[in-house]
Coordinates of C-alpha atoms in Angstrom, one line a residue:
M1 CA -8.0 23.3 -24.2
T2 CA -10.8 21.3 -22.6
A3 CA -10.9 17.9 -21.0
R4 CA -12.6 16.6 -24.2
D5 CA -9.7 18.0 -26.3
D6 CA -7.2 16.3 -24.0
I7 CA -8.9 12.9 -24.4
L8 CA -9.3 13.2 -28.2
A9 CA -5.6 14.3 -28.6
G10 CA -4.3 11.7 -26.2
R11 CA -2.8 14.4 -23.9
T12 CA -3.7 12.2 -20.9
S13 CA -2.1 9.8 -18.5
L14 CA -3.8 6.6 -17.2
G15 CA -3.0 5.1 -13.8
V16 CA -4.3 1.7 -12.7
E17 CA -3.8 0.4 -9.2
L18 CA -4.7 -3.0 -7.8
G19 CA -5.4 -2.4 -4.1
S20 CA -6.4 -4.9 -1.5
T21 CA -10.1 -4.5 -2.0
R22 CA -10.5 -2.4 -5.1
I23 CA -8.9 -2.0 -8.5
K24 CA -9.0 1.6 -9.6
A25 CA -8.3 3.4 -12.8
C26 CA -7.7 7.2 -13.1
L27 CA -7.3 9.3 -16.2
I28 CA -5.7 12.7 -15.8
G29 CA -5.3 15.5 -18.4
A30 CA -2.4 17.6 -19.6
E31 CA -2.4 19.2 -16.2
A32 CA -1.7 16.4 -13.8
G33 CA -4.1 17.7 -11.1
D34 CA -7.0 17.5 -13.5
V35 CA -8.8 14.1 -12.9
L36 CA -10.9 13.5 -16.1
A37 CA -12.4 10.1 -15.4
T38 CA -12.3 7.2 -13.0
G39 CA -13.3 3.6 -12.8
S40 CA -13.2 0.8 -10.3
F41 CA -13.8 -2.8 -9.6
D42 CA -14.3 -4.4 -6.1
W43 CA -12.5 -7.6 -5.3
E44 CA -11.3 -9.5 -2.3
N45 CA -8.5 -11.9 -1.4
S46 CA -9.2 -15.5 -0.4
L47 CA -7.6 -17.9 1.9
D48 CA -6.5 -20.9 -0.2
D49 CA -4.7 -23.8 1.4
G50 CA -3.7 -21.5 4.3
L51 CA -2.4 -18.7 2.2
W52 CA -3.9 -15.4 1.2
T53 CA -4.2 -15.1 -2.6
Y54 CA -5.9 -13.7 -5.7
P55 CA -6.3 -15.8 -8.8
L56 CA -4.6 -14.1 -11.8
E57 CA -7.8 -14.5 -13.9
E58 CA -9.5 -12.1 -11.5
V59 CA -6.6 -9.7 -12.0
W60 CA -7.5 -9.3 -15.7
H61 CA -11.3 -9.5 -15.1
G62 CA -10.9 -6.7 -12.6
L63 CA -8.6 -4.5 -14.7
Q64 CA -10.8 -4.8 -17.7
A65 CA -13.9 -3.9 -15.7
A66 CA -12.2 -0.9 -14.0
Y67 CA -10.9 0.4 -17.4
A68 CA -14.3 -0.1 -19.0
D69 CA -15.9 1.8 -16.1
L70 CA -13.4 4.6 -16.7
V71 CA -14.2 4.7 -20.4
A72 CA -17.9 4.8 -19.6
D73 CA -17.3 7.7 -17.2
A74 CA -15.3 9.6 -19.8
H75 CA -18.1 9.1 -22.3
D76 CA -20.8 10.2 -19.8
R77 CA -18.9 13.4 -18.9
Y78 CA -17.5 14.4 -22.3
G79 CA -19.2 12.4 -25.0
V80 CA -15.9 10.8 -26.2
K81 CA -14.0 7.6 -25.4
P82 CA -10.2 7.5 -25.3
T83 CA -8.5 5.7 -28.2
S84 CA -5.0 6.5 -27.3
I85 CA -3.4 7.8 -24.1
G86 CA -0.2 9.8 -23.5
A87 CA 1.3 7.4 -20.9
I88 CA 0.2 4.6 -18.7
G89 CA 1.3 3.5 -15.2
V90 CA 0.6 0.3 -13.2
S91 CA 0.6 0.1 -9.4
A92 CA -0.4 -2.6 -7.0
M93 CA 0.0 -4.0 -3.5
M94 CA 3.7 -4.3 -2.7
H95 CA 5.7 -7.4 -1.7
G96 CA 4.4 -10.9 -2.1
Y97 CA 5.4 -13.6 -4.5
L98 CA 4.6 -14.3 -8.1
A99 CA 6.8 -17.1 -9.6
F100 CA 7.1 -18.1 -13.2
D101 CA 9.1 -20.6 -15.3
A102 CA 11.0 -20.0 -18.5
E103 CA 7.8 -20.3 -20.6
G104 CA 6.1 -17.6 -18.5
E105 CA 3.8 -20.1 -16.8
Q106 CA 2.8 -19.4 -13.2
L107 CA 4.4 -22.0 -10.9
T108 CA 2.4 -21.5 -7.7
A109 CA -0.5 -19.4 -6.5
F110 CA 0.1 -15.7 -5.9
R111 CA 1.2 -15.2 -2.3
T112 CA 0.2 -11.7 -1.1
W113 CA 1.9 -9.4 1.4
R114 CA -0.7 -10.5 3.9
N115 CA 0.8 -14.0 4.5
T116 CA 2.9 -14.6 7.6
N117 CA 4.2 -18.1 6.9
T118 CA 7.7 -16.8 6.2
S119 CA 8.9 -16.2 9.8
V120 CA 11.8 -18.7 9.6
A121 CA 13.1 -17.3 6.3
A122 CA 12.7 -13.7 7.4
A123 CA 14.6 -14.2 10.6
E124 CA 17.4 -16.0 8.8
L125 CA 17.7 -13.3 6.2
T126 CA 17.6 -10.5 8.7
E127 CA 20.5 -12.1 10.6
L128 CA 22.4 -12.7 7.3
L129 CA 22.0 -9.3 5.7
G130 CA 22.0 -7.1 8.8
V131 CA 18.8 -5.3 7.9
N132 CA 15.2 -6.0 8.8
I133 CA 13.6 -8.4 6.2
P134 CA 9.9 -8.4 6.9
L135 CA 7.7 -11.4 6.5
R136 CA 5.9 -10.0 3.5
W137 CA 9.0 -9.2 1.4
S138 CA 9.4 -11.2 -1.8
I139 CA 12.9 -12.4 -0.8
A140 CA 11.4 -13.9 2.4
H141 CA 8.7 -15.7 0.3
L142 CA 11.4 -17.0 -2.0
H143 CA 13.7 -18.2 0.8
Q144 CA 10.8 -19.8 2.6
A145 CA 10.1 -21.8 -0.6
V146 CA 13.8 -22.8 -0.7
L147 CA 13.8 -23.8 3.0
D148 CA 10.6 -25.9 2.5
S149 CA 12.1 -27.5 -0.7
E150 CA 8.9 -26.6 -2.6
P151 CA 8.8 -28.5 -5.9
H152 CA 8.5 -25.4 -8.0
V153 CA 11.8 -23.9 -6.9
P154 CA 14.1 -25.7 -9.5
Q155 CA 11.9 -24.4 -12.3
L156 CA 12.1 -20.7 -11.3
D157 CA 13.0 -18.2 -14.0
F158 CA 11.4 -15.0 -12.8
I159 CA 9.7 -13.7 -9.6
T160 CA 8.0 -10.3 -9.4
T161 CA 5.3 -8.3 -7.6
L162 CA 1.7 -7.9 -8.8
A163 CA 2.5 -4.5 -10.4
G164 CA 5.5 -6.0 -12.1
Y165 CA 3.5 -8.9 -13.4
V166 CA 0.8 -6.7 -14.9
H167 CA 3.4 -4.4 -16.5
W168 CA 5.2 -7.5 -17.9
Q169 CA 2.0 -8.7 -19.5
L170 CA 1.2 -5.3 -21.0
T171 CA 4.7 -4.5 -22.3
G172 CA 6.8 -7.7 -22.4
E173 CA 9.3 -5.9 -20.1
R174 CA 10.5 -7.5 -16.8
V175 CA 11.1 -4.3 -14.9
L176 CA 10.0 -2.7 -11.7
G177 CA 10.0 0.8 -10.2
I178 CA 12.7 1.2 -7.5
G179 CA 10.1 1.8 -4.8
D180 CA 8.3 -1.5 -5.5
A181 CA 11.7 -3.3 -6.0
S182 CA 12.8 -2.2 -2.5
G183 CA 10.0 -4.4 -1.1
M184 CA 11.4 -7.4 -2.9
F185 CA 15.1 -7.1 -2.0
P186 CA 17.2 -4.4 -0.2
I187 CA 18.2 -1.5 -2.4
D188 CA 21.5 0.5 -2.3
S189 CA 20.2 4.0 -2.7
A190 CA 23.7 5.2 -3.8
V191 CA 23.5 3.2 -7.0
R192 CA 19.7 2.9 -7.3
D193 CA 19.8 -0.9 -7.6
Y194 CA 19.7 -4.0 -5.5
D195 CA 22.5 -4.1 -2.9
E196 CA 25.3 -6.1 -4.5
R197 CA 26.9 -7.2 -1.2
M198 CA 23.6 -8.6 0.0
L199 CA 22.9 -10.3 -3.3
A200 CA 26.2 -12.1 -3.0
A201 CA 25.5 -13.0 0.6
Y202 CA 22.2 -14.5 -0.4
D203 CA 23.6 -16.5 -3.3
A204 CA 26.1 -18.0 -0.9
L205 CA 23.4 -18.9 1.5
A206 CA 21.1 -20.4 -1.2
A207 CA 24.1 -22.2 -2.8
D208 CA 22.8 -24.8 -5.2
R209 CA 19.2 -24.7 -4.1
L210 CA 18.3 -22.0 -6.7
P211 CA 18.6 -22.6 -10.4
R212 CA 20.2 -19.2 -11.0
P213 CA 21.8 -16.2 -9.0
V214 CA 19.0 -14.4 -7.3
K215 CA 19.5 -11.1 -9.2
D216 CA 18.8 -13.0 -12.4
L217 CA 15.4 -14.0 -11.0
L218 CA 14.4 -10.4 -10.0
P219 CA 13.0 -7.6 -12.2
Q220 CA 15.3 -4.9 -13.5
V221 CA 15.2 -1.8 -11.3
L222 CA 14.1 1.5 -12.8
P223 CA 13.8 5.0 -11.1
A224 CA 10.8 7.3 -11.7
G225 CA 10.9 8.9 -15.1
A226 CA 12.8 6.0 -16.9
A227 CA 11.3 4.5 -20.0
A228 CA 9.8 1.2 -19.2
G229 CA 8.4 -0.1 -22.5
E230 CA 5.3 0.4 -24.6
L231 CA 1.9 -1.2 -24.6
T232 CA 2.0 -4.1 -27.0
A233 CA -1.0 -5.2 -29.2
E234 CA -1.4 -8.1 -26.8
G235 CA -1.3 -5.8 -23.8
A236 CA -3.8 -3.4 -25.3
A237 CA -6.2 -6.4 -25.8
L238 CA -5.7 -7.5 -22.3
L239 CA -6.6 -4.1 -20.9
D240 CA -9.3 -3.3 -23.4
P241 CA -10.8 -6.3 -25.1
S242 CA -13.1 -4.1 -27.1
G243 CA -10.1 -3.3 -29.3
V244 CA -10.5 0.5 -29.2
L245 CA -7.3 1.2 -27.2
R246 CA -4.3 1.4 -29.5
P247 CA -0.9 -0.1 -28.8
G248 CA 2.4 1.9 -28.7
I249 CA 1.6 3.9 -25.5
P250 CA 4.7 4.4 -23.3
L251 CA 4.6 3.1 -19.7
C252 CA 6.4 4.4 -16.7
P253 CA 8.1 2.0 -14.3
P254 CA 5.5 0.0 -12.3
E255 CA 5.3 1.0 -8.7
G256 CA 3.9 -0.3 -5.4
D257 CA 1.1 1.3 -3.4
A258 CA 3.6 2.8 -1.0
G259 CA 5.4 4.7 -3.7
T260 CA 2.2 5.9 -5.3
G261 CA 1.0 7.0 -1.9
M262 CA 4.1 9.1 -1.5
V263 CA 3.5 10.8 -4.9
A264 CA -0.2 11.3 -4.2
T265 CA 0.7 13.1 -0.9
N266 CA 3.7 15.0 -2.2
S267 CA 5.9 13.2 0.3
V268 CA 9.1 12.4 -1.6
R269 CA 11.5 14.8 0.0
P270 CA 13.3 14.3 3.4
R271 CA 11.3 15.1 6.5
T272 CA 8.1 14.5 4.7
G273 CA 5.9 11.5 5.1
N274 CA 2.4 10.0 4.6
V275 CA 0.0 7.6 6.2
S276 CA -2.1 5.4 4.1
T277 CA -5.1 3.5 5.4
G278 CA -7.1 0.7 3.8
T279 CA -7.0 -3.1 4.5
S280 CA -3.5 -2.4 5.9
I281 CA -2.1 0.9 7.4
F282 CA 1.4 2.1 6.9
A283 CA 3.5 5.2 7.4
M284 CA 6.3 6.3 5.1
V285 CA 8.9 8.8 6.3
V286 CA 11.7 10.0 3.9
L287 CA 15.0 10.0 5.8
E288 CA 17.6 12.7 6.0
H289 CA 20.2 10.3 7.1
P290 CA 20.5 6.5 7.6
L291 CA 19.1 4.9 10.8
V292 CA 21.6 4.0 13.6
R293 CA 20.6 0.4 13.6
A294 CA 18.1 -2.1 12.2
H295 CA 14.7 -2.4 13.8
D296 CA 12.2 -5.2 13.5
E297 CA 9.3 -2.7 13.4
L298 CA 10.7 -0.8 10.4
D299 CA 11.3 -1.6 6.7
L300 CA 13.8 0.4 4.7
V301 CA 12.4 1.0 1.3
T302 CA 12.7 3.9 -1.2
T303 CA 10.8 6.7 -2.9
P304 CA 10.0 6.1 -6.6
A305 CA 13.1 8.2 -7.2
G306 CA 15.3 5.9 -5.0
D307 CA 15.7 7.9 -1.8
Q308 CA 15.7 6.0 1.5
V309 CA 12.4 5.7 3.4
A310 CA 11.5 4.2 6.8
M311 CA 8.3 2.4 6.5
V312 CA 6.1 1.3 9.4
H313 CA 3.7 -1.3 7.9
C314 CA 0.9 -2.9 9.8
N315 CA -1.0 -5.7 8.2
N316 CA -4.3 -4.6 9.7
G317 CA -6.0 -1.3 8.9
A318 CA -9.6 -0.2 8.7
S319 CA -11.3 -3.6 7.8
E320 CA -12.5 -4.4 11.3
L321 CA -13.7 -0.8 11.7
G322 CA -15.7 -1.2 8.5
A323 CA -17.2 -4.4 9.8
W324 CA -18.5 -2.7 12.9
V325 CA -20.0 0.2 10.8
G326 CA -21.7 -2.4 8.7
L327 CA -23.2 -3.9 11.8
F328 CA -24.8 -0.5 12.6
V329 CA -26.0 -0.1 9.1
R330 CA -27.8 -3.5 9.4
F331 CA -29.2 -2.5 12.8
A332 CA -30.7 0.7 11.2
A333 CA -32.2 -1.4 8.4
A334 CA -33.7 -3.9 10.9
A335 CA -35.2 -1.0 12.8
G336 CA -36.8 0.3 9.7
T337 CA -34.4 3.2 8.9
S338 CA -32.3 2.9 5.8
I339 CA -28.9 4.5 6.0
T340 CA -26.0 4.4 3.6
A341 CA -22.5 3.2 4.6
D342 CA -21.1 6.6 4.0
A343 CA -23.8 8.2 6.2
A344 CA -23.1 5.7 8.9
F345 CA -19.4 6.3 8.9
D346 CA -20.0 10.0 9.1
A347 CA -22.4 9.8 12.0
L348 CA -20.3 7.3 14.0
F349 CA -17.1 9.2 13.4
R350 CA -18.6 12.4 14.6
E351 CA -20.0 10.6 17.7
A352 CA -16.4 9.6 18.5
L353 CA -15.5 13.3 18.9
A354 CA -17.7 13.3 22.1
G355 CA -15.8 10.3 23.6
E356 CA -13.3 10.6 26.4
A357 CA -9.7 11.3 25.4
D358 CA -8.5 7.9 26.4
G359 CA -11.5 6.0 25.0
G360 CA -13.1 5.6 28.4
G361 CA -11.1 2.4 29.3
L362 CA -12.3 0.5 26.2
L363 CA -9.9 -1.4 23.9
A364 CA -10.3 -2.4 20.2
Y365 CA -7.9 -4.7 18.3
N366 CA -8.3 -4.7 14.5
H367 CA -6.2 -7.8 14.0
L368 CA -7.8 -9.9 11.3
A369 CA -4.4 -11.1 10.2
G370 CA -1.1 -11.6 11.9
E371 CA 0.7 -8.4 13.0
P372 CA 4.5 -8.6 13.1
V373 CA 5.0 -5.2 14.6
A374 CA 2.9 -6.4 17.6
G375 CA 4.5 -9.9 17.6
L376 CA 1.4 -11.7 16.5
T377 CA 1.5 -14.5 14.0
A378 CA -2.3 -14.6 13.4
G379 CA -5.2 -12.3 13.9
R380 CA -8.2 -12.4 16.3
P381 CA -10.2 -9.1 16.2
L382 CA -11.3 -8.2 19.7
F383 CA -13.2 -5.6 21.6
V384 CA -12.3 -5.6 25.3
R385 CA -13.5 -3.6 28.4
T386 CA -13.3 -3.8 32.1
P387 CA -16.5 -3.8 34.3
D388 CA -15.9 -0.2 35.4
S389 CA -15.1 1.2 31.9
D390 CA -17.4 3.9 30.5
F391 CA -19.2 1.9 27.8
T392 CA -20.8 4.6 25.6
L393 CA -21.2 4.8 21.8
A394 CA -18.9 7.8 21.7
N395 CA -16.1 5.9 23.6
F396 CA -16.7 2.8 21.6
M397 CA -16.2 4.6 18.3
R398 CA -13.1 6.5 19.6
A399 CA -11.6 3.2 20.8
Q400 CA -12.3 1.7 17.4
L401 CA -10.6 4.6 15.6
Y402 CA -7.7 4.5 18.1
G403 CA -7.4 0.8 17.5
V404 CA -6.7 1.4 13.8
F405 CA -3.7 3.5 14.8
G406 CA -2.5 1.4 17.8
T407 CA 0.1 -0.8 16.1
L408 CA 1.2 2.1 13.8
A409 CA 1.9 4.2 16.9
I410 CA 4.1 1.5 18.3
G411 CA 6.2 1.4 15.2
M412 CA 6.4 5.2 14.9
K413 CA 7.8 5.4 18.4
V414 CA 10.9 3.6 17.2
L415 CA 11.4 6.4 14.6
E416 CA 11.0 9.0 17.3
D417 CA 13.6 7.2 19.5
E418 CA 16.0 7.3 16.4
G419 CA 15.7 11.0 16.3
V420 CA 14.0 11.1 12.9
A421 CA 12.3 14.5 12.3
V422 CA 9.0 14.8 10.6
D423 CA 7.6 18.2 9.7
R424 CA 4.2 16.9 8.6
L425 CA 2.4 13.7 7.6
L426 CA -0.2 13.7 4.9
A427 CA -2.9 11.1 5.4
H428 CA -5.0 9.5 2.7
G429 CA -7.6 6.7 2.5
G430 CA -11.3 6.3 3.1
M431 CA -11.1 6.9 6.8
F432 CA -10.3 10.6 6.2
R433 CA -13.3 11.4 4.1
T434 CA -15.2 12.5 7.2
A435 CA -13.4 15.8 7.8
G436 CA -11.6 16.4 11.0
V437 CA -12.1 13.2 12.9
A438 CA -9.6 10.4 11.9
Q439 CA -7.2 13.1 10.9
R440 CA -7.4 14.7 14.4
F441 CA -7.0 11.4 16.2
L442 CA -4.0 10.4 14.1
A443 CA -2.3 13.7 14.9
G444 CA -2.9 13.0 18.6
A445 CA -1.7 9.4 18.3
L446 CA 1.6 10.3 16.6
G447 CA 2.2 13.8 18.0
V448 CA 2.7 15.2 14.5
P449 CA 0.7 17.6 12.4
V450 CA -1.5 15.6 9.9
A451 CA -2.6 17.1 6.6
V452 CA -5.3 15.9 4.3
G453 CA -5.2 17.2 0.7
E454 CA -7.9 17.4 -2.0
L455 CA -5.8 15.6 -4.6
A456 CA -4.8 12.6 -2.4
S457 CA -8.5 11.6 -2.2
E458 CA -8.0 9.8 -5.6
G459 CA -5.2 7.7 -4.0
G460 CA -2.7 5.5 -5.6
A461 CA -4.4 5.3 -9.0
W462 CA -3.9 9.0 -9.4
G463 CA -0.4 8.8 -8.0
I464 CA 0.7 6.3 -10.6
A465 CA -1.0 8.4 -13.3
V466 CA 1.1 11.3 -12.1
L467 CA 4.2 9.1 -12.4
A468 CA 3.2 8.3 -15.9
S469 CA 2.8 12.0 -16.7
Y470 CA 6.3 12.6 -15.2
L471 CA 7.8 10.6 -18.1
A472 CA 7.6 13.7 -20.3
H473 CA 9.4 15.9 -17.7
A474 CA 12.0 13.6 -16.2
G475 CA 14.8 15.0 -18.4
A476 CA 14.2 18.5 -17.1
E477 CA 13.6 18.2 -13.4
D478 CA 13.6 15.8 -10.5
L479 CA 10.4 14.2 -9.2
G480 CA 10.2 16.4 -6.1
T481 CA 10.5 19.6 -8.2
Y482 CA 7.9 18.3 -10.7
L483 CA 5.4 17.6 -7.9
E484 CA 5.9 20.9 -6.3
T485 CA 5.7 23.0 -9.4
H486 CA 3.3 21.2 -11.7
V487 CA 1.0 19.1 -9.5
F488 CA 0.6 20.5 -6.0
N489 CA 1.3 24.2 -6.6
D490 CA -2.4 25.1 -6.2
A491 CA -3.5 22.2 -4.2
S492 CA -5.7 22.8 -1.1
V493 CA -4.4 21.2 2.1
V494 CA -6.1 21.2 5.6
T495 CA -3.7 20.5 8.5
A496 CA -4.6 19.4 12.0
D497 CA -2.1 20.0 14.8
P498 CA -2.0 17.6 17.7
D499 CA -4.5 18.4 20.4
P500 CA -2.7 18.2 23.8
A501 CA -5.8 16.4 25.3
D502 CA -5.7 13.8 22.5
V503 CA -2.0 13.3 22.8
T504 CA -2.3 12.6 26.6
G505 CA -5.5 10.5 26.1
F506 CA -4.0 8.4 23.3
A507 CA -0.8 7.8 25.3
T508 CA -3.0 6.3 28.1
Y509 CA -4.9 4.2 25.6
L510 CA -1.7 3.0 24.0
D511 CA -0.3 1.9 27.5
R512 CA -3.5 -0.1 28.0
Y513 CA -3.3 -1.4 24.4
R514 CA 0.3 -2.7 24.8
A515 CA -0.7 -4.5 28.0
G516 CA -3.7 -6.0 26.3
L517 CA -1.7 -7.6 23.6
A518 CA -1.3 -10.5 25.9
I519 CA -5.0 -11.0 25.5
E520 CA -4.6 -11.1 21.7
A521 CA -1.8 -13.6 22.0
A522 CA -3.9 -15.8 24.2
A523 CA -6.8 -15.6 21.8
V524 CA -4.5 -16.7 18.9
D525 CA -3.5 -19.7 21.0
S526 CA -7.0 -20.6 22.1
L527 CA -9.3 -19.8 19.2

């Protein structure tokens, strides 16, 4: 069978993921490792009335554009366009707050994970429930709206995440994959559902301030492999306004980008983990046993199968690094030398390899937004050096790369102190396209072998396509076995062990980085 045959026969799976800066679509064949076609659409969040958001009209414009781009790619490669697909999966940024009334009308602007206005609610919930409730979790957004007596609260009928919203519109089903749901409200992994004790505790706290018990406002929780509805005629028209795509296609449970990252890196079993970089950066480690106590730096979420995961989530990832690279691209153009962004990244990353192990005394803070792990309520990106620091391009770039990993390393140290064992982390994201640079520095920063795999380069859109393909196998084997035997059995992986000099150098950098957080705090207060 050829790729063309798979497309014509509908032996395919489609994954769409709404990331922070790009909406991606990925079509895979009967073999889940075979990527047949891809499409994308660039978008960006906006700050509206003090809150980070995306208009829902842009969600559909972007999804339609990404799907149309994928269809065009399939036609260019194979001379055919898909009319039906074996299964579809939807993924998106986790957390945040999308609120609707009983008629399905949106009640307030979409509040993304990036917002940090929920500190009072998160602190109150953390104390009440006895587990860390981060600022970006949906329950924190809901409770902050309750505390602020927002006028939309009495009209609430349903709250969900971005993936849950898109899935609902495509299928009519108000469901959510357990991994994404674990970023809305705490999950009891033993029963694979919201924690009943904590639900009751919150209902008692909210009392008569909510129109219904909180569980009635939340999506139904589904594990990977569960049936989650079919594409309706209205949903097909939303995704493909041309009318070619047929309804009736089964969908897997919608998942968050953390869950699809775990799938895309084969990190769903205990002692495995992954690091994802983009607008944010986060690490996921599947736990062998529960943590001893709650930690502000850690979220407890789950794999798409429902197993407990410790998540270190940092609001700020590679955006500031990308801004600096853009500056160098513009300098090259001003000097009469045209260079692509990819070429600039490659050259500057390789220059960082010549830098001193501790970055030569330079410091880079990538905080465009608030950073709870570092105790910062707002962001002020900074580059700082002392008069006697060694200010070279190599040190500058190493400091910028280290800066992406700084807050993550602070959070991962908490896991290390808990005695959590990690055999290997698999990294994915655009930073790792230049072979052997960011991967090596991350291994040194965390003191753990870091692998980069060929399949993970397609990211979460491919991960959710794999979860869609798992629908046909869920009755026969668990998710971990399916990934090992059907998806990653022949995958190529390159692993970088921690370089002792990098480990020592980054430790010195991190000590300086921690001390310099006072500069960040002062900048937030002053600018």
